[in-house]
Every structure is written in structure tokens, then in C-alpha cells.
Short mmCIF file of C-alpha atoms and ligand atoms in Angstrom, two decimals:
data_model
loop_
_atom_site.label_atom_id
_atom_site.label_comp_id
_atom_site.label_asym_id
_atom_site.label_seq_id
_atom_site.Cartn_x
_atom_site.Cartn_y
_atom_site.Cartn_z
CA MET A 1 3.68 -26.42 -15.01
CA LEU A 2 4.08 -23.27 -12.92
CA ASP A 3 5.71 -23.55 -9.50
CA LEU A 4 3.58 -20.74 -8.06
CA LEU A 5 0.46 -18.78 -8.89
CA VAL A 6 0.27 -15.51 -6.94
CA ILE A 7 -3.22 -13.98 -6.76
CA GLY A 8 -3.23 -10.23 -6.10
CA ALA A 9 -1.02 -7.41 -7.43
CA GLY A 10 -0.70 -5.33 -4.26
CA LEU A 11 2.49 -4.95 -2.24
CA ALA A 12 2.02 -8.42 -0.72
CA GLY A 13 1.54 -10.20 -4.06
CA LEU A 14 4.31 -8.30 -5.83
CA GLN A 15 6.76 -8.84 -2.96
CA ALA A 16 5.93 -12.56 -2.86
CA ALA A 17 6.33 -12.93 -6.62
CA ILE A 18 9.67 -11.10 -6.54
CA THR A 19 10.94 -13.28 -3.67
CA ALA A 20 9.92 -16.52 -5.39
CA ALA A 21 11.15 -15.53 -8.87
CA GLN A 22 14.51 -14.37 -7.47
CA ALA A 23 14.88 -17.85 -5.95
CA GLY A 24 14.37 -19.37 -9.40
CA ALA A 25 10.70 -20.40 -9.20
CA ARG A 26 8.43 -20.23 -12.27
CA VAL A 27 5.78 -17.74 -11.18
CA ARG A 28 2.65 -16.14 -12.66
CA LEU A 29 0.85 -13.25 -10.97
CA ILE A 30 -2.83 -12.63 -11.68
CA ALA A 31 -5.12 -9.95 -10.25
CA LYS A 32 -8.59 -8.57 -10.68
CA GLY A 33 -7.23 -5.03 -10.79
CA LEU A 34 -4.56 -2.67 -9.61
CA SER A 35 -3.98 -2.41 -5.90
CA ALA A 36 -4.28 -0.13 -2.87
CA THR A 37 -1.00 1.48 -3.95
CA HIS A 38 -3.09 3.57 -6.36
CA TRP A 39 -5.22 4.87 -3.46
CA ALA A 40 -2.90 5.24 -0.50
CA ALA A 41 -0.22 7.85 0.20
CA GLY A 42 2.66 5.86 -1.28
CA THR A 43 4.46 5.64 2.07
CA VAL A 44 5.33 2.42 3.87
CA ASP A 45 3.55 2.46 7.21
CA VAL A 46 4.93 -0.12 9.63
CA LEU A 47 3.30 0.81 12.96
CA GLY A 48 2.00 4.33 13.42
CA TYR A 49 -0.18 3.68 16.44
CA ALA A 50 0.20 0.90 19.00
CA PRO A 51 -2.77 -1.48 19.18
CA ALA A 52 -4.95 -0.06 21.98
CA ALA A 53 -5.42 -1.79 25.32
CA GLU A 54 -9.05 -2.10 26.50
CA GLY A 55 -10.55 1.36 26.92
CA ALA A 56 -7.38 3.25 25.89
CA ALA A 57 -6.74 5.28 22.76
CA PRO A 58 -4.04 3.97 20.39
CA ALA A 59 -0.74 5.70 21.20
CA LEU A 60 1.59 7.24 18.63
CA VAL A 61 4.58 4.94 18.11
CA GLN A 62 8.01 6.61 17.93
CA ARG A 63 10.11 3.55 17.03
CA PRO A 64 7.99 0.96 15.24
CA LEU A 65 10.61 -1.78 14.96
CA ASP A 66 11.17 -1.74 18.71
CA ALA A 67 7.40 -1.81 19.31
CA ILE A 68 6.89 -4.92 17.17
CA ALA A 69 8.03 -7.24 19.97
CA GLY A 70 5.03 -6.05 22.01
CA VAL A 71 2.39 -6.70 19.33
CA PRO A 72 0.32 -9.67 20.54
CA ALA A 73 -0.70 -12.81 18.60
CA PRO A 74 -2.46 -13.43 16.27
CA HIS A 75 -1.15 -10.24 14.61
CA PRO A 76 1.13 -11.10 11.64
CA TYR A 77 3.93 -9.14 13.36
CA SER A 78 3.91 -11.71 16.16
CA LEU A 79 4.78 -14.37 13.54
CA LEU A 80 7.39 -12.22 11.83
CA GLY A 81 9.12 -10.77 14.90
CA ARG A 82 11.28 -7.65 14.81
CA GLU A 83 13.97 -9.33 12.71
CA GLY A 84 11.51 -10.64 10.11
CA VAL A 85 10.02 -7.17 9.60
CA ALA A 86 13.37 -5.34 9.69
CA SER A 87 15.07 -7.59 7.14
CA ALA A 88 12.08 -7.43 4.77
CA LEU A 89 12.11 -3.62 4.96
CA ASP A 90 15.89 -3.48 4.45
CA SER A 91 15.62 -5.48 1.24
CA PHE A 92 12.60 -3.41 0.13
CA VAL A 93 14.60 -0.19 0.59
CA ALA A 94 17.58 -1.64 -1.31
CA LEU A 95 15.27 -2.72 -4.14
CA THR A 96 13.60 0.70 -4.42
CA HIS A 97 17.02 2.35 -4.75
CA GLU A 98 17.97 -0.15 -7.45
CA LEU A 99 14.70 0.54 -9.30
CA GLY A 100 15.00 4.35 -9.19
CA VAL A 101 12.09 4.95 -6.77
CA PRO A 102 14.12 5.36 -3.56
CA TYR A 103 12.41 4.99 -0.19
CA GLU A 104 14.04 6.48 2.89
CA GLY A 105 13.40 6.51 6.63
CA SER A 106 14.31 8.88 9.42
CA ALA A 107 17.94 9.23 10.48
CA ASN A 108 17.22 7.75 13.94
CA GLY A 109 15.19 4.73 12.76
CA GLY A 110 11.93 6.13 14.14
CA ASN A 111 8.72 7.14 12.42
CA LEU A 112 8.70 10.19 10.17
CA LEU A 113 5.85 12.63 10.75
CA LEU A 114 4.56 13.80 7.37
CA PRO A 115 1.78 16.25 6.44
CA SER A 116 -1.36 14.51 5.18
CA PRO A 117 -3.52 15.93 2.32
CA VAL A 118 -5.38 17.99 4.97
CA GLY A 119 -2.33 19.04 6.97
CA ALA A 120 -2.58 16.47 9.77
CA PRO A 121 0.74 14.99 10.91
CA ARG A 122 0.77 11.29 9.95
CA PRO A 123 3.41 8.75 11.03
CA ALA A 124 5.16 6.74 8.31
CA PHE A 125 8.23 4.55 8.60
CA LEU A 126 9.49 4.85 5.03
CA ALA A 127 8.64 7.51 2.49
CA PRO A 128 9.50 8.13 -1.13
CA ARG A 129 12.48 10.52 -1.27
CA ALA A 130 10.16 13.28 -2.47
CA GLN A 131 8.00 13.10 0.68
CA ARG A 132 10.85 12.97 3.20
CA GLY A 133 11.55 16.70 2.98
CA GLY A 134 8.10 17.22 4.54
CA ASP A 135 9.14 15.60 7.83
CA LEU A 136 7.68 17.85 10.51
CA SER A 137 10.71 17.40 12.76
CA ARG A 138 12.69 19.59 10.32
CA PRO A 139 13.12 23.22 11.39
CA GLU A 140 12.45 25.08 8.10
CA PRO A 141 9.07 26.86 7.79
CA MET A 142 6.90 25.54 4.95
CA LEU A 143 5.52 27.26 1.89
CA ILE A 144 2.62 25.09 0.69
CA VAL A 145 1.87 25.76 -2.97
CA GLY A 146 -1.31 24.70 -4.76
CA PHE A 147 -2.71 25.33 -8.22
CA GLN A 148 -5.92 27.28 -8.82
CA GLY A 149 -8.51 24.84 -10.11
CA MET A 150 -6.66 21.66 -9.10
CA ARG A 151 -9.17 19.32 -7.51
CA ASP A 152 -8.77 18.15 -3.92
CA PHE A 153 -5.59 20.00 -2.93
CA TYR A 154 -6.13 22.99 -0.65
CA PRO A 155 -2.87 24.67 0.48
CA GLU A 156 -4.70 27.10 2.77
CA LEU A 157 -6.36 24.24 4.66
CA ILE A 158 -3.07 22.35 4.92
CA ALA A 159 -1.16 25.43 6.19
CA ALA A 160 -3.93 26.39 8.64
CA ASN A 161 -4.06 22.89 10.11
CA LEU A 162 -0.26 22.74 10.39
CA ASN A 163 -0.24 26.15 12.12
CA LYS A 164 -2.84 24.95 14.63
CA GLN A 165 -0.44 22.19 15.61
CA GLY A 166 2.52 24.52 15.99
CA PHE A 167 4.24 24.01 12.62
CA ALA A 168 5.17 27.15 10.67
CA ALA A 169 3.51 27.09 7.26
CA ARG A 170 1.91 29.51 4.79
CA ALA A 171 -0.04 28.94 1.59
CA ALA A 172 0.23 30.25 -1.96
CA PHE A 173 -1.44 29.53 -5.30
CA LEU A 174 -0.15 29.35 -8.85
CA PRO A 175 -2.28 29.08 -12.00
CA LEU A 176 -2.93 25.51 -13.17
CA SER A 177 -2.32 26.58 -16.77
CA LEU A 178 1.37 26.71 -15.82
CA LEU A 179 1.40 22.91 -15.86
CA ASN A 180 -1.09 21.79 -18.46
CA SER A 181 -3.30 23.37 -21.10
CA GLN A 182 -6.19 20.87 -20.83
CA HIS A 183 -9.31 21.80 -18.88
CA ASP A 184 -10.00 18.57 -17.00
CA ARG A 185 -6.84 17.29 -15.35
CA ASN A 186 -6.21 14.75 -12.63
CA SER A 187 -3.00 14.30 -10.66
CA VAL A 188 -1.64 11.64 -13.04
CA GLN A 189 -2.04 13.91 -16.08
CA LEU A 190 -0.42 16.79 -14.21
CA ALA A 191 2.50 14.54 -13.25
CA HIS A 192 2.94 13.55 -16.91
CA GLY A 193 3.04 17.25 -17.81
CA LEU A 194 5.87 17.90 -15.34
CA ASP A 195 8.04 15.22 -16.95
CA ASN A 196 8.67 17.92 -19.58
CA PRO A 197 11.75 19.97 -18.46
CA ARG A 198 10.30 23.16 -19.97
CA VAL A 199 7.23 22.89 -17.71
CA THR A 200 9.45 22.16 -14.70
CA ALA A 201 11.59 25.24 -15.47
CA LYS A 202 8.48 27.47 -15.67
CA LEU A 203 7.28 26.10 -12.31
CA ALA A 204 10.71 26.60 -10.71
CA ALA A 205 10.78 30.25 -11.81
CA GLU A 206 7.34 30.89 -10.23
CA LEU A 207 8.29 29.08 -7.01
CA LYS A 208 11.44 31.17 -6.71
CA ARG A 209 9.32 34.31 -6.96
CA LEU A 210 7.09 33.13 -4.06
CA LEU A 211 9.85 31.77 -1.81
CA LYS A 212 11.13 33.58 1.29
CA PRO A 213 14.65 32.87 2.60
CA GLY A 214 14.91 29.69 4.69
CA GLU A 215 11.60 28.18 3.58
CA ARG A 216 11.05 24.70 2.15
CA ILE A 217 8.36 24.14 -0.48
CA GLY A 218 5.50 21.60 -0.27
CA LEU A 219 3.70 20.76 -3.51
CA PRO A 220 0.98 18.25 -4.40
CA ALA A 221 2.42 14.82 -5.25
CA ILE A 222 2.50 15.40 -9.00
CA LEU A 223 6.24 15.95 -9.54
CA GLY A 224 6.67 13.77 -12.61
CA LEU A 225 6.11 10.12 -13.40
CA ALA A 226 8.72 8.76 -15.83
CA ASN A 227 11.27 11.45 -14.90
CA HIS A 228 10.28 11.93 -11.26
CA LEU A 229 13.77 12.11 -9.71
CA GLY A 230 14.89 14.44 -12.52
CA VAL A 231 11.94 16.77 -11.81
CA LEU A 232 12.72 16.77 -8.10
CA ASP A 233 16.42 17.53 -8.68
CA ASP A 234 15.63 20.28 -11.22
CA LEU A 235 13.22 22.01 -8.85
CA ARG A 236 15.70 21.77 -5.96
CA THR A 237 18.58 23.13 -8.01
CA GLN A 238 16.59 25.88 -9.69
CA THR A 239 14.89 27.16 -6.49
CA GLY A 240 17.71 26.39 -4.03
CA ALA A 241 15.07 25.11 -1.56
CA VAL A 242 14.10 21.72 -0.14
CA ILE A 243 11.14 20.51 -2.21
CA PHE A 244 8.66 17.96 -0.89
CA GLU A 245 5.49 16.29 -2.09
CA ILE A 246 2.28 16.07 -0.08
CA PRO A 247 0.03 13.13 -1.07
CA THR A 248 -3.17 14.05 -2.88
CA LEU A 249 -6.50 12.27 -2.80
CA PRO A 250 -6.57 9.31 -5.26
CA PRO A 251 -5.27 8.52 -7.79
CA SER A 252 -1.96 8.44 -5.94
CA VAL A 253 1.01 9.37 -8.13
CA PRO A 254 3.60 8.13 -5.55
CA GLY A 255 1.73 4.80 -5.32
CA ILE A 256 1.59 4.51 -9.11
CA ARG A 257 5.34 5.14 -9.38
CA LEU A 258 6.06 2.37 -6.86
CA HIS A 259 3.63 -0.09 -8.40
CA ALA A 260 4.96 0.50 -11.92
CA ALA A 261 8.57 0.01 -10.80
CA LEU A 262 7.81 -3.23 -8.91
CA ARG A 263 5.73 -4.58 -11.77
CA LYS A 264 8.46 -3.86 -14.31
CA HIS A 265 10.98 -5.57 -12.02
CA VAL A 266 8.89 -8.69 -11.46
CA GLU A 267 8.29 -8.98 -15.21
CA ALA A 268 12.04 -8.64 -15.83
CA LEU A 269 12.46 -11.63 -13.47
CA GLY A 270 10.33 -13.66 -15.88
CA VAL A 271 6.95 -13.43 -14.11
CA ARG A 272 3.91 -13.03 -16.36
CA VAL A 273 1.64 -10.40 -14.77
CA GLU A 274 -1.99 -10.49 -15.85
CA ILE A 275 -4.32 -7.76 -14.57
CA GLY A 276 -8.04 -8.04 -15.32
CA MET A 277 -8.25 -11.66 -14.17
CA GLU A 278 -10.73 -12.07 -11.34
CA GLY A 279 -10.42 -15.31 -9.39
CA ILE A 280 -13.89 -16.81 -9.20
CA GLY A 281 -13.40 -20.44 -8.25
CA PHE A 282 -11.07 -23.39 -7.87
CA HIS A 283 -10.86 -27.16 -7.78
CA ALA A 284 -9.12 -29.24 -5.12
CA GLU A 285 -8.60 -32.98 -4.68
CA GLY A 286 -7.90 -34.83 -1.45
CA ASP A 287 -6.37 -38.28 -0.93
CA ALA A 288 -9.06 -39.43 1.47
CA GLU A 289 -12.56 -38.48 2.63
CA GLY A 290 -12.49 -35.31 4.71
CA ASP A 291 -9.06 -34.37 3.31
CA ALA A 292 -9.35 -31.11 1.34
CA GLY A 293 -5.98 -31.89 -0.18
CA ASN A 294 -4.32 -30.02 -3.00
CA ILE A 295 -5.66 -27.22 -5.16
CA GLN A 296 -5.56 -28.34 -8.80
CA TRP A 297 -6.49 -25.10 -10.51
CA VAL A 298 -7.90 -21.61 -9.95
CA GLU A 299 -10.48 -20.28 -12.34
CA THR A 300 -10.59 -16.65 -13.45
CA SER A 301 -13.13 -14.70 -15.41
CA THR A 302 -11.97 -12.36 -18.14
CA SER A 303 -13.98 -10.36 -20.65
CA ALA A 304 -13.61 -13.21 -23.18
CA ARG A 305 -13.92 -16.55 -21.34
CA PRO A 306 -13.09 -18.30 -18.06
CA LEU A 307 -9.53 -19.60 -17.74
CA LYS A 308 -7.98 -22.26 -15.51
CA HIS A 309 -4.56 -21.55 -13.96
CA ARG A 310 -2.63 -24.62 -12.78
CA ALA A 311 0.37 -24.45 -10.48
CA ALA A 312 2.09 -26.59 -7.88
CA LYS A 313 1.51 -23.92 -5.21
CA TYR A 314 -0.82 -20.95 -4.73
CA LEU A 315 -0.39 -17.74 -2.75
CA LEU A 316 -3.45 -15.65 -1.95
CA ALA A 317 -2.80 -11.90 -1.55
CA THR A 318 -6.16 -10.39 -2.44
CA GLY A 319 -6.16 -7.75 0.28
CA GLY A 320 -9.24 -8.68 2.34
CA ILE A 321 -12.13 -6.28 2.70
CA LEU A 322 -10.22 -3.26 1.36
CA GLY A 323 -8.64 -5.09 -1.56
CA GLY A 324 -11.72 -6.97 -2.79
CA GLY A 325 -10.60 -10.38 -1.58
CA PHE A 326 -13.65 -10.60 0.71
CA ASN A 327 -17.26 -9.96 -0.17
CA SER A 328 -20.28 -9.45 2.07
CA ASN A 329 -24.06 -9.37 1.90
CA HIS A 330 -26.69 -7.17 3.55
CA LEU A 331 -27.15 -9.64 6.42
CA GLY A 332 -23.53 -9.33 7.42
CA ARG A 333 -22.11 -12.55 6.04
CA VAL A 334 -18.51 -12.00 4.92
CA TRP A 335 -16.70 -14.54 2.77
CA GLU A 336 -13.38 -15.00 1.00
CA VAL A 337 -14.27 -14.97 -2.67
CA ILE A 338 -12.05 -17.61 -4.30
CA PHE A 339 -11.56 -20.50 -1.84
CA ASP A 340 -14.27 -19.61 0.69
CA LEU A 341 -11.61 -19.84 3.41
CA PRO A 342 -12.66 -19.74 7.08
CA LEU A 343 -12.64 -16.12 8.31
CA THR A 344 -12.43 -14.64 11.78
CA VAL A 345 -14.70 -11.75 10.65
CA PRO A 346 -18.02 -11.49 12.57
CA GLN A 347 -20.80 -12.90 10.41
CA GLN A 348 -23.68 -10.75 11.67
CA ARG A 349 -24.00 -7.14 10.59
CA HIS A 350 -24.65 -5.80 14.11
CA GLN A 351 -21.30 -7.30 15.22
CA TRP A 352 -19.24 -5.48 12.59
CA PHE A 353 -19.02 -2.05 14.19
CA GLN A 354 -18.71 -0.50 17.66
CA SER A 355 -21.47 1.97 18.51
CA GLN A 356 -19.05 4.94 18.29
CA PHE A 357 -17.53 5.65 14.87
CA LEU A 358 -14.23 6.79 16.45
CA ASP A 359 -14.09 4.03 19.07
CA PRO A 360 -10.41 3.68 20.13
CA GLN A 361 -10.70 -0.11 19.89
CA GLY A 362 -11.50 0.12 16.16
CA HIS A 363 -14.24 -1.99 14.57
CA PRO A 364 -14.30 -5.82 14.71
CA VAL A 365 -14.99 -6.11 10.96
CA PHE A 366 -11.56 -4.65 10.13
CA ARG A 367 -9.71 -6.93 12.55
CA GLY A 368 -10.98 -10.19 11.10
CA GLY A 369 -9.47 -12.12 8.23
CA VAL A 370 -7.73 -15.36 7.28
CA ALA A 371 -5.98 -17.07 10.22
CA VAL A 372 -2.64 -18.67 9.30
CA ASN A 373 -0.06 -20.88 10.99
CA GLY A 374 3.65 -20.12 11.34
CA ASP A 375 4.16 -21.28 7.74
CA TRP A 376 1.57 -18.73 6.48
CA GLN A 377 -0.93 -21.44 5.50
CA PRO A 378 -4.66 -20.67 6.00
CA LEU A 379 -6.15 -22.75 8.80
CA LYS A 380 -9.36 -24.63 9.47
CA GLY A 381 -11.10 -24.37 12.84
CA ASP A 382 -9.15 -27.45 14.05
CA GLY A 383 -5.83 -25.66 13.43
CA THR A 384 -4.73 -27.71 10.40
CA PRO A 385 -4.08 -26.18 6.94
CA VAL A 386 -7.15 -25.87 4.73
CA TYR A 387 -5.20 -26.92 1.62
CA ARG A 388 -1.70 -28.38 1.51
CA ASN A 389 -0.57 -26.10 -1.35
CA LEU A 390 -2.12 -22.75 -0.32
CA TRP A 391 -0.37 -19.83 1.44
CA ALA A 392 -1.62 -16.32 2.26
CA ALA A 393 -0.13 -12.86 2.85
CA GLY A 394 -1.00 -9.18 3.19
CA GLY A 395 -4.11 -7.29 4.15
CA LEU A 396 -6.37 -10.37 4.21
CA LEU A 397 -4.59 -11.80 7.25
CA ALA A 398 -6.44 -11.87 10.56
CA GLY A 399 -5.11 -10.31 13.73
CA GLY A 400 -4.75 -6.55 13.39
CA ASP A 401 -6.68 -3.41 12.57
CA TYR A 402 -4.07 -2.38 10.03
CA ILE A 403 -5.68 0.86 8.92
CA GLN A 404 -6.09 2.09 12.48
CA GLU A 405 -2.57 1.00 13.39
CA ARG A 406 -1.16 2.32 10.10
CA SER A 407 0.67 -0.92 9.56
CA LEU A 408 -0.66 -2.35 6.32
CA GLU A 409 2.28 -1.78 4.01
CA GLY A 410 4.69 -3.21 6.60
CA VAL A 411 2.43 -6.25 7.03
CA ALA A 412 2.07 -6.64 3.23
CA ILE A 413 5.78 -6.41 2.40
CA ALA A 414 7.05 -8.54 5.30
CA SER A 415 4.35 -11.25 5.11
CA GLY A 416 4.60 -11.42 1.29
CA ARG A 417 8.31 -12.11 1.57
CA ALA A 418 7.96 -14.54 4.51
CA ALA A 419 5.12 -16.55 2.93
CA ALA A 420 7.02 -16.89 -0.36
CA THR A 421 10.14 -18.01 1.52
CA ARG A 422 8.18 -20.64 3.47
CA LEU A 423 6.34 -22.00 0.46
CA LEU A 424 9.61 -22.42 -1.45
CA GLN A 425 10.90 -24.54 1.45
CA ALA A 426 7.77 -26.74 1.49
CA ALA A 427 7.86 -30.10 -0.30
C1 FAD B 501 -8.05 4.32 0.22
C2 FAD B 501 -7.01 3.52 0.95
C3 FAD B 501 -6.16 4.18 1.84
C4 FAD B 501 -5.20 3.47 2.56
N1 FAD B 501 -4.39 4.14 3.45
C5 FAD B 501 -3.52 3.45 4.21
C6 FAD B 501 -2.70 4.08 5.19
O1 FAD B 501 -2.75 5.28 5.36
N2 FAD B 501 -1.86 3.30 5.94
C7 FAD B 501 -1.79 1.95 5.77
O2 FAD B 501 -1.04 1.29 6.47
N3 FAD B 501 -2.52 1.34 4.84
C8 FAD B 501 -3.38 2.05 4.06
N4 FAD B 501 -4.14 1.42 3.13
C9 FAD B 501 -4.00 -0.01 2.98
C10 FAD B 501 -2.76 -0.48 2.27
O3 FAD B 501 -2.19 0.44 1.42
C11 FAD B 501 -2.99 -1.77 1.46
O4 FAD B 501 -4.24 -2.29 1.74
C12 FAD B 501 -1.87 -2.74 1.74
O5 FAD B 501 -0.76 -2.33 1.04
C13 FAD B 501 -2.28 -4.17 1.51
O6 FAD B 501 -1.71 -4.71 0.36
P1 FAD B 501 -2.17 -6.09 -0.18
O7 FAD B 501 -1.14 -6.47 -1.20
O8 FAD B 501 -2.44 -7.05 0.91
O9 FAD B 501 -3.60 -5.84 -0.88
P2 FAD B 501 -4.09 -4.79 -2.00
O10 FAD B 501 -3.10 -3.72 -2.26
O11 FAD B 501 -5.47 -4.40 -1.59
O12 FAD B 501 -4.17 -5.68 -3.31
C14 FAD B 501 -5.12 -6.70 -3.52
C15 FAD B 501 -4.96 -7.26 -4.91
O13 FAD B 501 -5.79 -8.40 -5.05
C16 FAD B 501 -6.60 -8.26 -6.21
N5 FAD B 501 -7.84 -9.04 -6.05
C17 FAD B 501 -8.84 -8.85 -5.15
N6 FAD B 501 -9.79 -9.80 -5.33
C18 FAD B 501 -9.38 -10.59 -6.35
C19 FAD B 501 -9.90 -11.74 -7.01
N7 FAD B 501 -11.07 -12.27 -6.70
N8 FAD B 501 -9.18 -12.30 -8.01
C20 FAD B 501 -7.98 -11.79 -8.39
N9 FAD B 501 -7.44 -10.70 -7.79
C21 FAD B 501 -8.12 -10.12 -6.79
C22 FAD B 501 -6.79 -6.76 -6.36
O14 FAD B 501 -7.21 -6.41 -7.66
C23 FAD B 501 -5.38 -6.28 -6.02
O15 FAD B 501 -4.51 -6.42 -7.12
C24 FAD B 501 -5.09 2.08 2.37
C25 FAD B 501 -5.91 1.42 1.46
C26 FAD B 501 -6.88 2.13 0.76
C27 FAD B 501 -7.78 1.37 -0.20
#
């Protein structure tokens, strides 16, 4: 019998599985598919913008850990507190260094300001080492280099937008054939190509030709997969310049590097990870009438046949609306797909959105989710746990507009760790 079944392979599910397996629990992790890591920038956003007061626009947060104390309930940060978030991030950083995908923050503990794929400054608390050199507080002017024919990366747009905001940047192009001889290439294939030191050396020689003294070089986030740190070091040594990656549109190479490293680590801890398993139902038994009781098994569909997964405890980390953990219909009903848990999401379509797309308050549909108690157990309307052996973490939690706040990775990592810690303590 398993001690824990984790459902969801995003940062929340992986962090929870790592925490529980490190404590000696027998854990399995199942997921319908890969996670938001493959879509997002690969940074760890903790709090980029403070939740807006009525009528006000969200304000840029300089020091997210200090701002956490002011985040009101029922936001998950109000359960975690500054210390809960800070210690989870400290152990995440230590783990990424151990796994060879190092994440780093700013020297003063504040948010970094990194160029987005369109050259907008975006706050992030931790970034992969390769993105940190793009911090806009650095003084060096930027040479943004793209590749002719590479989809969805426009150095001229990035440089122009950075210039408009007062950051010195210029654009240049290199031929795509420098990196790969195929005709139809996405960012993952280009990253694979750069793992080859001969390709990296050719690129370094061209970059050196373009570079002016004192500049740093921004490239699309394709600087290697298996040998990423080697590629970064080679380019730095061979050009003599600071090299940094700018995230591309999906698929996200930085996110894939992180996901692959965490998955390998959790498997090395003895956790079986099964992707392609969609949770579709469950069975629970209570001791008395009206008592929902304990979950006995979760059912998944696979291409071959349905399977039942039995465990003593279950942790749901299916990511809410963005991750696929919630579904909705044309009338506006929104439901949690495996356990049909109570949600705080408005259940009428006209209540989902504000009338203005860019309303500073955000949209109610993104703020709703699964309400939990201080032990991270999903709650019924009367405030008692829905099931005795169910816990929840990550983007499905109610209480914040995580995309607008730019807080989802911080919420996922810290709540995944906290929920796993609490469930291990439960009888
Ligand atoms: C395009 C995009 C851009 C983003 N940009 C930002 C950003 O700039 N800043 C920010 O803070 N956040 C951003 N996010 C959000 C953030 O990266 C993640 O949503 C966050 O890390 C939440 O992680 P999670 O583990 O809770 O869920 P997810 O990473 O969404 O993972 C959910 C997991 O559950 C699985 N799953 C879902 N339903 C089922 C089911 N029925 N059965 C089994 N498994 C299931 C999924 O396959 C997946 O493995 C972005 C997300 C997306 C999609």
C-alpha cells in the first residue's frame, strides 16, 4: 500500500512528492500531462504585483518576502507566512544547485526585473542562472540577438520596447542555419543543437563579431538542454561578455530543464512518476451517514484501460483552471474534475469576468478555487474537511489571482512543501 498518491506533475506536485519521499514515505505521482513549466518563463515568481485595493492598480513589489505579511486571507501566503515561503524557497534554491539547474535571486533579496519575450520588464524573484544576466538593474547595454526564420523571437521588437523604457539595447540577426540544418525547428530542437560544442563555438565566433565593447548579449532561451551550463560557460568564455537568455513563447526550454531535473530527482528518491494518467473518478467510504470519510481509490483513464490507485493519503495538485484540474461548461458552471470539490469560483458565466479586460481588480474566475484549512485540507461549506485523507496544493487553491500577482510558482513550491509536511504529520 502506498502512503501517498500525488495527482499533478507541476511544481506543486513535484515539490510535494519530493518532500514526502525525502521523509521516507512511499509515494506515487500521476498526472494527465506535463505541467505549466513547459509554458511559462521558467522563473520562480513569488509576488510581482501586490494584490490591488478596491479601485487601485496592482503595485510593483520590490521585496516580495517582506510584502507577504500584508497579503490578506484566504490567500495561501496568509497560511504560509513569510517564514513558510522563505524556507521553502531556500530549500528549492539549494536543490536546484544540487541538480545542476541553479536558480538565483537578486543580491539584495528583492525582485529581479527581467526582459520578457516582447521586451517588457517583468518582476521575478528567482531566475535560472542563464536569465539573471538580463536583470535590467545592471548597467551594461544589451545586444539582443535573434535568428532569421526563428519563430516568435523578434530582437528588434524587444530592443525597441526596452529603449522606450529607458534601457539601452540594440538588435542583431544571425542566420538560423548556424544552429541547425533542418527547415522546421522549434526552441527545443534548437536547444538540442546547441548541446554540440562545435555549434556553440560557431555561434560564439559570430557573436564576437557583432559585439561592441561593454555590451552584454541576450539570446532566445535555447542555450542547450543536456549541457546547458556548459553551453553558457563556453559562450561566456569565448565572447568575454555576459550572456543571458530571454524566454521564448512556448515550449519553454528553461521550464523543460527544471521539470526534467525535478522529475529525475523524485524518481531517484523512489517515486514512480506516471504521465498520461488522467484522474477521472474516485471512491470514498464514511463511517456514518453524512460522513464523506476516507478516499479508498482514485481512478485514472489511460489509452488501454481504467486503473485504480490506492493509497493511505492523497494530495491534489492539478493546477486549477490553468492546469486542467477544473472544467467548465458554456453556462458557466466550473467544477473540480476528480473529487468534485466545493469551489469558490462563480458558477454563472456573467460573473466570471469584469466588464473591462484590463480591470485592475483582475477577474473573479481566476481568484476562485479550492478553499483549504491551515492543514491544507479542502473544506466543505461548514468549514470541515471534505475527506479525512485528502490534501491540496498549488494553483488550484482559492484566494489569489496568481497570474495577475505573478505569484504562482511561489504558491506552488511553498504550498506543495507545506501540504506534504502536514499530511505526513497526520494520523
Ligand atoms: C501559459 C502560462 C503562462 C504562465 N505564466 C506565469 C507567470 O508569468 N507567472 C506566474 O506566476 N505563473 C505563471 N503561470 C502559472 C504557473 O507557472 C503554474 O500554473 C504554477 O506553477 C502552478 O503549478 P501547479 O503545480 O499548481 O499546476 P500545473 O503546473 O498547472 O500542473 C498541473 C498538473 O496536474 C495535471 N492534471 C490536471 N488535471 C488532471 C487530472 N484530471 N488527472 C491527473 N492529472 C491532472 C496536469 O497534467 C499537470 O501535470 C503560467 C501558466 C501558463 C499555463
